[in-house]
Short mmCIF file of C-alpha atoms and ligand atoms in Angstrom, two decimals:
data_model
loop_
_atom_site.label_atom_id
_atom_site.label_comp_id
_atom_site.label_asym_id
_atom_site.label_seq_id
_atom_site.Cartn_x
_atom_site.Cartn_y
_atom_site.Cartn_z
CA MET A 1 70.95 101.93 95.79
CA LYS A 2 72.19 99.55 97.24
CA THR A 3 73.91 99.67 100.71
CA TYR A 4 77.72 98.11 101.32
CA LEU A 5 79.11 97.02 104.83
CA VAL A 6 83.24 97.52 103.82
CA THR A 7 85.02 96.44 106.26
CA GLY A 8 88.32 98.16 106.78
CA GLY A 9 87.97 100.90 105.09
CA ALA A 10 90.05 102.78 106.52
CA GLY A 11 93.18 101.06 105.12
CA PHE A 12 95.07 101.48 101.83
CA ILE A 13 92.47 98.84 99.37
CA GLY A 14 88.82 99.69 102.24
CA ALA A 15 90.03 103.39 101.55
CA ASN A 16 90.38 103.61 97.32
CA PHE A 17 86.97 100.56 97.55
CA VAL A 18 85.06 103.55 99.28
CA ARG A 19 86.09 106.25 97.63
CA PHE A 20 85.86 104.73 94.06
CA MET A 21 82.48 103.69 95.01
CA LEU A 22 80.91 106.65 96.05
CA GLY A 23 82.65 107.74 92.85
CA LYS A 24 81.15 105.77 91.46
CA GLU A 25 77.39 105.61 92.23
CA ASP A 26 74.54 106.31 94.04
CA CYS A 27 75.56 103.89 97.11
CA LYS A 28 75.99 103.98 100.48
CA ILE A 29 78.12 102.71 103.27
CA VAL A 30 78.46 101.79 106.51
CA ASN A 31 82.67 101.47 107.26
CA VAL A 32 83.66 99.84 109.70
CA ASP A 33 87.51 99.98 110.85
CA ALA A 34 89.42 99.50 114.31
CA LEU A 35 91.68 102.71 113.66
CA THR A 36 94.94 99.86 114.54
CA TYR A 37 97.54 101.98 113.15
CA ALA A 38 97.58 100.68 109.38
CA GLY A 39 93.82 102.66 109.76
CA ASN A 40 93.51 106.43 109.15
CA LEU A 41 90.97 108.71 109.17
CA ASP A 42 92.72 110.67 106.75
CA ASN A 43 92.59 108.59 103.97
CA LEU A 44 88.60 109.22 104.19
CA THR A 45 88.78 112.93 103.80
CA GLY A 46 86.27 114.98 101.62
CA LEU A 47 83.41 112.02 100.78
CA PRO A 48 80.01 112.80 100.92
CA GLN A 49 78.77 112.34 104.62
CA ASP A 50 75.06 111.40 103.83
CA ARG A 51 76.36 108.33 102.05
CA HIS A 52 79.18 107.27 103.96
CA ILE A 53 78.99 106.45 106.79
CA PHE A 54 82.22 105.69 109.26
CA VAL A 55 82.20 103.18 112.16
CA LYS A 56 85.08 102.56 114.68
CA ALA A 57 84.80 98.95 115.81
CA ASP A 58 86.44 95.92 116.40
CA ILE A 59 85.09 93.06 113.40
CA CYS A 60 85.09 90.71 116.29
CA ASP A 61 82.50 92.39 118.27
CA LYS A 62 79.80 90.38 117.83
CA ASN A 63 77.10 93.46 119.45
CA VAL A 64 78.40 95.67 117.23
CA ILE A 65 77.98 94.03 113.67
CA ASP A 66 75.11 92.47 114.43
CA GLU A 67 73.90 96.23 115.58
CA LEU A 68 74.77 97.37 112.10
CA PHE A 69 72.99 94.20 110.81
CA GLN A 70 69.90 95.25 112.43
CA LYS A 71 69.86 98.66 111.45
CA TYR A 72 71.39 98.43 107.84
CA ASP A 73 69.69 96.26 105.28
CA PHE A 74 73.38 95.79 103.75
CA ASP A 75 72.95 94.28 100.28
CA ARG A 76 77.05 94.09 100.14
CA VAL A 77 79.74 92.80 102.53
CA ILE A 78 82.68 93.90 100.61
CA HIS A 79 85.29 92.12 103.90
CA PHE A 80 88.75 94.23 103.86
CA ALA A 81 89.49 94.97 107.69
CA ALA A 82 92.81 92.31 108.32
CA GLU A 83 95.87 92.09 109.72
CA SER A 84 98.04 92.62 106.45
CA HIS A 85 101.48 93.00 107.08
CA VAL A 86 103.86 90.10 106.76
CA ASP A 87 107.04 91.00 108.56
CA ARG A 88 104.45 91.78 112.01
CA SER A 89 102.96 88.55 111.22
CA ILE A 90 105.95 86.73 111.64
CA GLU A 91 107.30 88.80 115.02
CA ASP A 92 103.39 88.94 116.42
CA PRO A 93 101.57 85.97 114.27
CA GLU A 94 98.19 86.49 117.23
CA VAL A 95 96.59 88.66 115.97
CA PHE A 96 96.30 88.02 112.80
CA VAL A 97 94.20 84.76 114.15
CA ARG A 98 92.42 86.90 115.67
CA THR A 99 91.33 89.36 112.72
CA ASN A 100 91.94 87.69 109.75
CA VAL A 101 89.93 85.03 111.10
CA MET A 102 87.31 85.31 113.77
CA GLY A 103 86.62 88.56 112.93
CA THR A 104 85.96 87.23 109.16
CA MET A 105 84.08 84.18 110.92
CA ASN A 106 81.94 86.75 112.61
CA LEU A 107 81.64 88.42 109.52
CA LEU A 108 79.89 85.04 107.90
CA ASN A 109 77.52 84.30 110.94
CA THR A 110 76.04 87.99 111.63
CA ALA A 111 75.56 87.86 107.17
CA LYS A 112 74.20 84.67 107.10
CA LYS A 113 71.63 85.39 109.81
CA TYR A 114 70.58 88.27 108.97
CA TRP A 115 70.69 87.79 104.99
CA GLN A 116 68.18 83.66 105.64
CA ASP A 117 65.47 84.00 104.00
CA GLY A 118 63.36 80.85 104.91
CA ASP A 119 65.79 77.24 102.84
CA GLY A 120 67.19 80.30 100.99
CA TYR A 121 68.57 83.74 101.20
CA LYS A 122 66.94 86.99 100.71
CA LYS A 123 67.74 88.77 96.89
CA ASP A 124 70.82 90.10 95.30
CA LYS A 125 72.43 90.06 98.28
CA ARG A 126 76.48 89.08 98.34
CA TYR A 127 79.33 88.82 100.82
CA LEU A 128 82.79 89.19 99.38
CA GLN A 129 86.21 88.24 101.50
CA VAL A 130 89.51 90.35 99.62
CA SER A 131 92.23 87.94 99.68
CA THR A 132 95.64 86.85 98.94
CA ASP A 133 97.48 85.23 95.93
CA GLU A 134 100.00 84.66 99.56
CA VAL A 135 98.00 81.48 100.16
CA TYR A 136 98.76 79.94 97.24
CA GLY A 137 102.02 80.07 98.93
CA SER A 138 105.98 80.34 96.60
CA LEU A 139 105.99 79.52 93.02
CA GLY A 140 109.56 78.45 90.99
CA GLU A 141 111.02 80.49 88.38
CA THR A 142 108.08 80.36 86.26
CA GLY A 143 104.51 79.08 86.31
CA TYR A 144 101.78 81.17 87.36
CA PHE A 145 98.72 81.10 89.98
CA THR A 146 95.14 79.78 88.88
CA GLU A 147 92.27 79.60 90.84
CA LYS A 148 93.27 75.82 91.44
CA THR A 149 96.50 75.93 92.78
CA PRO A 150 96.76 74.23 95.84
CA ILE A 151 96.72 76.17 99.37
CA THR A 152 100.09 76.93 100.89
CA PRO A 153 101.07 79.36 102.87
CA HIS A 154 104.07 79.24 104.73
CA SER A 155 104.24 83.18 106.76
CA PRO A 156 101.61 83.53 109.88
CA TYR A 157 99.47 86.59 107.88
CA SER A 158 99.35 83.86 104.43
CA ALA A 159 98.13 81.31 107.33
CA SER A 160 96.14 83.39 108.38
CA LYS A 161 93.87 83.92 105.85
CA ALA A 162 94.09 80.66 103.79
CA ALA A 163 92.10 79.68 107.05
CA ALA A 164 89.73 82.46 106.68
CA ASP A 165 89.64 81.97 102.85
CA PHE A 166 88.63 78.50 103.26
CA LEU A 167 85.73 79.20 106.13
CA VAL A 168 84.27 81.82 103.63
CA LEU A 169 84.16 78.57 100.76
CA SER A 170 83.02 76.45 103.91
CA TYR A 171 79.75 78.37 104.04
CA TYR A 172 78.53 78.52 100.46
CA ASP A 173 79.81 74.69 100.53
CA THR A 174 77.62 74.15 103.97
CA PHE A 175 74.55 76.51 103.99
CA LYS A 176 74.74 78.24 100.08
CA MET A 177 75.24 82.14 101.56
CA PRO A 178 76.21 83.42 98.60
CA VAL A 179 80.13 84.17 99.06
CA ILE A 180 83.07 84.92 96.25
CA VAL A 181 86.15 85.05 96.89
CA THR A 182 89.45 87.39 95.19
CA ARG A 183 92.78 86.94 95.65
CA CYS A 184 94.88 89.90 94.37
CA SER A 185 98.45 90.08 94.21
CA ASN A 186 100.90 92.83 95.31
CA ASN A 187 99.40 95.96 95.30
CA TYR A 188 100.44 99.93 95.19
CA GLY A 189 99.43 103.34 94.85
CA PRO A 190 97.92 106.10 96.84
CA TYR A 191 97.11 105.87 100.76
CA GLN A 192 99.91 102.56 101.31
CA PHE A 193 101.01 102.60 104.86
CA PRO A 194 104.67 103.05 104.91
CA GLU A 195 105.89 99.92 106.09
CA LYS A 196 105.20 98.00 102.20
CA LEU A 197 107.82 97.95 99.78
CA VAL A 198 106.80 100.32 97.69
CA PRO A 199 105.81 103.49 99.67
CA LEU A 200 108.00 102.72 102.53
CA MET A 201 111.00 103.41 99.33
CA ILE A 202 109.41 106.70 98.37
CA ASN A 203 109.45 107.70 101.49
CA ASN A 204 113.57 106.43 102.83
CA VAL A 205 114.15 107.77 99.18
CA LEU A 206 112.83 111.33 99.54
CA ASN A 207 114.41 111.10 103.42
CA LEU A 208 117.44 110.21 101.58
CA LYS A 209 117.88 106.95 104.05
CA PRO A 210 119.02 103.76 103.29
CA LEU A 211 117.16 101.62 101.12
CA PRO A 212 116.59 97.95 103.02
CA VAL A 213 116.49 94.75 100.29
CA TYR A 214 115.47 91.56 102.07
CA GLY A 215 118.35 89.22 101.33
CA ASP A 216 119.97 89.09 97.58
CA GLY A 217 117.07 91.58 95.67
CA LYS A 218 115.96 88.60 93.33
CA ASN A 219 112.66 87.75 95.27
CA VAL A 220 109.30 88.51 91.99
CA ARG A 221 106.21 89.86 92.68
CA ASP A 222 103.44 90.72 90.41
CA TRP A 223 102.22 94.53 90.92
CA LEU A 224 99.29 96.07 90.59
CA TYR A 225 97.86 99.34 90.60
CA VAL A 226 95.16 99.50 93.64
CA GLU A 227 92.89 101.31 91.71
CA ASP A 228 92.86 98.33 88.85
CA HIS A 229 92.61 96.10 92.14
CA VAL A 230 88.93 98.15 93.60
CA LYS A 231 87.33 97.50 90.04
CA ALA A 232 87.87 94.20 89.94
CA ILE A 233 86.31 93.47 93.74
CA ASP A 234 83.35 95.68 92.08
CA ILE A 235 82.69 93.59 89.27
CA ALA A 236 83.94 90.40 90.68
CA ALA A 237 80.65 91.45 93.57
CA GLU A 238 78.23 92.55 90.97
CA ASN A 239 78.61 89.49 88.04
CA GLY A 240 80.36 87.21 89.57
CA ARG A 241 79.12 83.93 90.78
CA ASP A 242 78.33 82.02 94.39
CA GLY A 243 80.73 80.37 95.74
CA GLU A 244 83.99 80.67 93.56
CA VAL A 245 87.66 82.06 93.31
CA TYR A 246 88.65 84.83 91.37
CA ASN A 247 92.18 85.65 91.00
CA ILE A 248 93.39 89.38 90.64
CA GLY A 249 96.98 90.16 88.54
CA GLY A 250 98.09 92.11 85.95
CA HIS A 251 100.83 90.03 84.33
CA ASN A 252 103.70 92.80 86.01
CA GLU A 253 106.33 90.82 87.68
CA LYS A 254 109.55 92.35 88.99
CA TYR A 255 112.14 91.53 90.56
CA ASN A 256 111.92 93.99 94.01
CA ILE A 257 115.74 94.74 93.50
CA ASP A 258 114.54 96.71 89.99
CA ILE A 259 110.95 97.94 91.66
CA VAL A 260 113.79 99.77 93.61
CA LYS A 261 116.30 100.73 91.63
CA ILE A 262 113.05 102.20 89.08
CA ILE A 263 111.58 104.41 92.53
CA ILE A 264 115.03 106.20 92.85
CA GLU A 265 115.19 107.15 89.27
CA THR A 266 111.62 108.06 88.96
CA VAL A 267 111.73 110.45 92.19
CA ALA A 268 115.15 112.03 91.41
CA GLN A 269 113.38 112.47 88.05
CA MET A 270 110.30 113.78 89.51
CA LEU A 271 111.68 116.63 91.72
CA PRO A 272 112.46 120.43 90.59
CA GLU A 273 115.73 120.71 89.89
CA SER A 274 116.09 123.38 92.88
CA ASP A 275 114.76 120.44 95.22
CA GLU A 276 118.75 119.80 97.40
CA ARG A 277 118.06 116.33 97.72
CA LYS A 278 117.87 115.20 93.61
CA SER A 279 121.29 115.27 93.70
CA LYS A 280 122.15 113.31 96.41
CA ILE A 281 119.16 110.15 95.00
CA SER A 282 121.75 107.37 93.86
CA ASN A 283 121.38 103.96 93.50
CA ASP A 284 124.25 104.11 96.73
CA LEU A 285 121.12 104.36 98.90
CA ILE A 286 120.32 100.87 98.57
CA THR A 287 121.01 98.09 101.48
CA TYR A 288 121.25 94.72 101.41
CA VAL A 289 119.69 93.42 104.84
CA ALA A 290 118.70 90.05 105.78
CA ASP A 291 116.47 88.12 104.20
CA ARG A 292 112.80 87.35 105.87
CA LYS A 293 112.57 84.73 106.86
CA GLY A 294 110.50 81.94 104.64
CA HIS A 295 110.75 84.27 102.45
CA ASP A 296 108.18 83.44 99.48
CA LEU A 297 110.55 83.12 96.26
CA ARG A 298 108.03 84.32 93.66
CA TYR A 299 104.23 85.03 93.64
CA ALA A 300 102.63 85.66 89.23
CA ILE A 301 99.01 85.44 88.82
CA ASP A 302 96.75 83.81 85.76
CA PRO A 303 93.85 86.47 85.37
CA GLU A 304 92.16 84.10 82.51
CA LYS A 305 89.32 83.61 84.72
CA ILE A 306 88.17 87.07 85.81
CA SER A 307 89.44 88.47 82.09
CA SER A 308 87.23 85.63 80.31
CA GLU A 309 83.83 85.10 82.38
CA LEU A 310 83.79 88.70 83.55
CA GLY A 311 85.93 91.09 81.71
CA TRP A 312 88.39 92.67 83.95
CA LYS A 313 91.25 94.07 82.57
CA PRO A 314 93.89 95.98 84.20
CA GLU A 315 93.99 100.28 83.15
CA THR A 316 97.28 100.91 84.06
CA ASN A 317 100.34 99.89 83.67
CA PHE A 318 103.63 100.14 86.39
CA GLU A 319 105.27 102.87 84.36
CA THR A 320 102.09 105.43 84.84
CA GLY A 321 100.97 103.20 88.12
CA ILE A 322 104.74 104.05 89.95
CA LYS A 323 104.29 108.24 88.13
CA LYS A 324 101.52 108.30 90.19
CA THR A 325 101.71 107.51 93.32
CA ILE A 326 105.20 108.39 93.69
CA LYS A 327 103.36 112.20 92.63
CA TRP A 328 100.62 111.21 95.25
CA TYR A 329 103.35 110.86 98.22
CA LEU A 330 105.22 114.16 97.01
CA GLU A 331 101.50 115.88 97.01
CA ASN A 332 100.71 114.82 100.24
CA THR A 333 104.15 115.32 102.77
CA GLU A 334 101.87 116.01 105.54
CA TRP A 335 99.93 112.84 105.43
CA ILE A 336 102.95 110.99 105.35
CA GLU A 337 104.44 112.98 108.01
CA LYS A 338 101.66 112.27 110.43
CA ILE A 339 101.98 108.55 110.14
CA THR A 340 105.76 108.22 109.89
CA SER A 341 106.13 109.93 112.74
CA GLY A 342 105.61 107.91 116.59
CA GLU A 343 104.82 104.89 116.91
CA TYR A 344 105.88 103.95 113.34
CA GLN A 345 110.04 105.18 114.68
CA ASN A 346 109.86 102.42 117.22
CA TYR A 347 108.45 99.45 114.31
CA TYR A 348 110.85 100.92 111.55
CA SER A 349 114.33 101.01 113.69
CA LYS A 350 112.83 98.01 115.86
CA MET A 351 112.48 96.14 112.65
CA TYR A 352 115.71 96.97 110.92
CA ALA A 353 117.75 96.82 114.16
CA ASN A 354 119.35 93.55 113.54
CA ARG A 355 118.81 93.59 109.54
P1 LIG B 401 95.89 97.40 105.66
O1 LIG B 401 96.70 97.29 106.37
O2 LIG B 401 96.49 98.67 104.86
O3 LIG B 401 94.11 98.29 106.45
C1 LIG B 401 94.00 96.76 107.06
C2 LIG B 401 92.52 97.87 108.01
O4 LIG B 401 91.77 96.79 108.39
C3 LIG B 401 93.12 98.95 108.44
O5 LIG B 401 92.40 99.92 108.41
C4 LIG B 401 92.89 98.36 110.18
O6 LIG B 401 92.52 99.22 111.03
C5 LIG B 401 92.32 98.15 110.06
N1 LIG B 401 91.71 96.71 110.66
C6 LIG B 401 92.36 95.79 111.34
N2 LIG B 401 92.46 94.88 112.01
C7 LIG B 401 90.76 95.20 112.54
C8 LIG B 401 89.74 94.36 112.84
N3 LIG B 401 89.85 93.51 114.20
N4 LIG B 401 88.36 95.35 113.04
C9 LIG B 401 88.64 96.49 112.29
N5 LIG B 401 89.36 96.68 111.35
C10 LIG B 401 90.81 96.88 111.54
O7 LIG B 401 96.03 96.38 104.61
P2 LIG B 401 95.55 96.56 102.60
O8 LIG B 401 96.92 96.28 102.28
O9 LIG B 401 94.10 98.05 102.32
O10 LIG B 401 94.72 95.31 103.02
C11 LIG B 401 92.97 94.88 102.85
C12 LIG B 401 92.87 93.34 102.28
O11 LIG B 401 93.46 93.41 100.90
C13 LIG B 401 93.66 92.98 103.37
O12 LIG B 401 92.34 91.75 103.54
C14 LIG B 401 94.76 92.56 102.54
O13 LIG B 401 95.12 90.73 103.63
C15 LIG B 401 94.11 92.09 101.01
N6 LIG B 401 95.05 92.10 100.08
C16 LIG B 401 96.36 93.25 100.28
C17 LIG B 401 97.19 93.28 99.22
C18 LIG B 401 98.09 94.44 99.24
O14 LIG B 401 99.02 94.20 98.65
N7 LIG B 401 98.38 95.53 100.50
C19 LIG B 401 97.64 92.50 97.92
C20 LIG B 401 95.99 91.26 98.10
C21 LIG B 401 95.27 91.77 98.90
O1 LIG B 402 100.37 89.39 97.01
C1 LIG B 402 99.93 90.25 98.34
C2 LIG B 402 100.69 90.70 99.40
O2 LIG B 402 101.36 91.49 99.27
C3 LIG B 402 99.08 91.04 100.43
O3 LIG B 402 99.01 90.29 100.73
C4 LIG B 402 99.83 91.65 101.80
O4 LIG B 402 99.46 92.28 102.34
C5 LIG B 402 100.60 92.89 101.38
O5 LIG B 402 101.68 93.36 102.55
C6 LIG B 402 102.01 92.23 100.21
O6 LIG B 402 102.72 90.91 101.30
P1 LIG B 402 104.19 91.09 100.64
O7 LIG B 402 105.06 90.96 101.21
O8 LIG B 402 104.57 90.76 99.10
O9 LIG B 402 104.14 92.74 100.48
P2 LIG B 402 105.87 93.58 101.34
O10 LIG B 402 105.57 95.26 100.11
O11 LIG B 402 105.97 93.47 102.46
O12 LIG B 402 107.32 93.20 100.06
C7 LIG B 402 106.91 92.76 99.10
C8 LIG B 402 108.72 92.23 98.79
O13 LIG B 402 109.05 93.19 98.96
C9 LIG B 402 108.72 90.96 99.57
O14 LIG B 402 109.50 90.11 98.93
C10 LIG B 402 109.71 91.92 100.89
C11 LIG B 402 110.77 92.77 99.87
N1 LIG B 402 110.88 93.70 100.87
C12 LIG B 402 110.31 94.55 101.93
C13 LIG B 402 110.75 95.35 102.62
C14 LIG B 402 108.47 96.09 103.56
C15 LIG B 402 111.94 94.45 101.33
O15 LIG B 402 113.17 93.93 100.66
N2 LIG B 402 112.61 94.88 102.20
C16 LIG B 402 111.56 96.01 102.96
O16 LIG B 402 111.85 96.82 103.37
#
């Protein structure tokens, strides 16, 4: 039975990964999460207590991470924990460098310390860095990000992720540590915090609130259902080659404005006839607001390497994925009400006050 150290497993993708892995195989997961605004224990209900051990801790805390490596003989480190929202990084970059760069370095150093065995490493250990296509910067109207695309991040968020990626890869080049980096496009699905485009729009439509579209809505993102991402991470962690980068994406590019319109239409369709909101939901809710600073125009992933080398392919098309996602938000109104009360209101009003 493998033992995993998963960081950030109370966040969106981490929680989906933990659920997927515990359902898929007889593994044990030690889930370390600081429970920032983005981490939520309600994302982890119903998991087998004997195989899921939750530890509330900061990945920058050297003592805690060391104690965990001492206590558990980890086979895999899957590192999700991060400050992940571009708009927040524009407001307050420092915490992004602390968590995303220093936190990564702490994990690398501790894994290296406990996994080293003479000149090499103990058998079958691997560290996987969950990274993002945003490290490649922005594309024009055409072309795709491959693993060879130059790293040219534009936001403090993507710059901190790029710095972390370079550190991870340097531990392979310098110390021959068994590491892999995956870089994925935009995810959507259950448990996503409603500051990101898809859940924010779903939540606002359901509350008949304005739908803030940045700029002209013509920026393009490449959308992947979260379950396809966590499956790719699992495959890369098992069968990937050390020191390599794998891009993850499903050739599903869409203009932001089209995503918003699809959400409006699908939510309206999915609400029962008796629901008073149904007739009030329309494109009139769309509100164009000031653009994000340094807004990347277009992201699009070429997933050829992970497909041909590791046999991964996305299984959920956007039409199915967005319906599953909206259904989940409709069935989990308590989750979203809890998350969007309190501090979220301050964040939301501040973020959109001047737009
Ligand atoms: P998220 O913001 O939903 O979750 C991040 C989690 O990390 C939260 O549970 C939070 O409490 C935890 N965390 C933050 N700082 C911490 C710290 N110092 N110590 C311990 N835990 C801490 O993020 P997400 O969308 O699930 O993204 C997970 C990872 O995937 C990130 O590394 C992100 O860069 C990457 N990624 C995200 C996407 C996407 O579309 N969301 C796409 C590609 C890659
Ligand atoms: O590409 C992967 C990245 O995708 C991840 O690394 C990040 O962690 C994740 O947050 C996401 O970054 P984006 O900036 O692309 O996602 P976001 O949901 O914030 O925005 C998607 C697009 O929608 C982007 O062009 C900005 C726009 N947008 C966003 C919000 C929140 C709006 O037009 N209105 C909004 O209110």
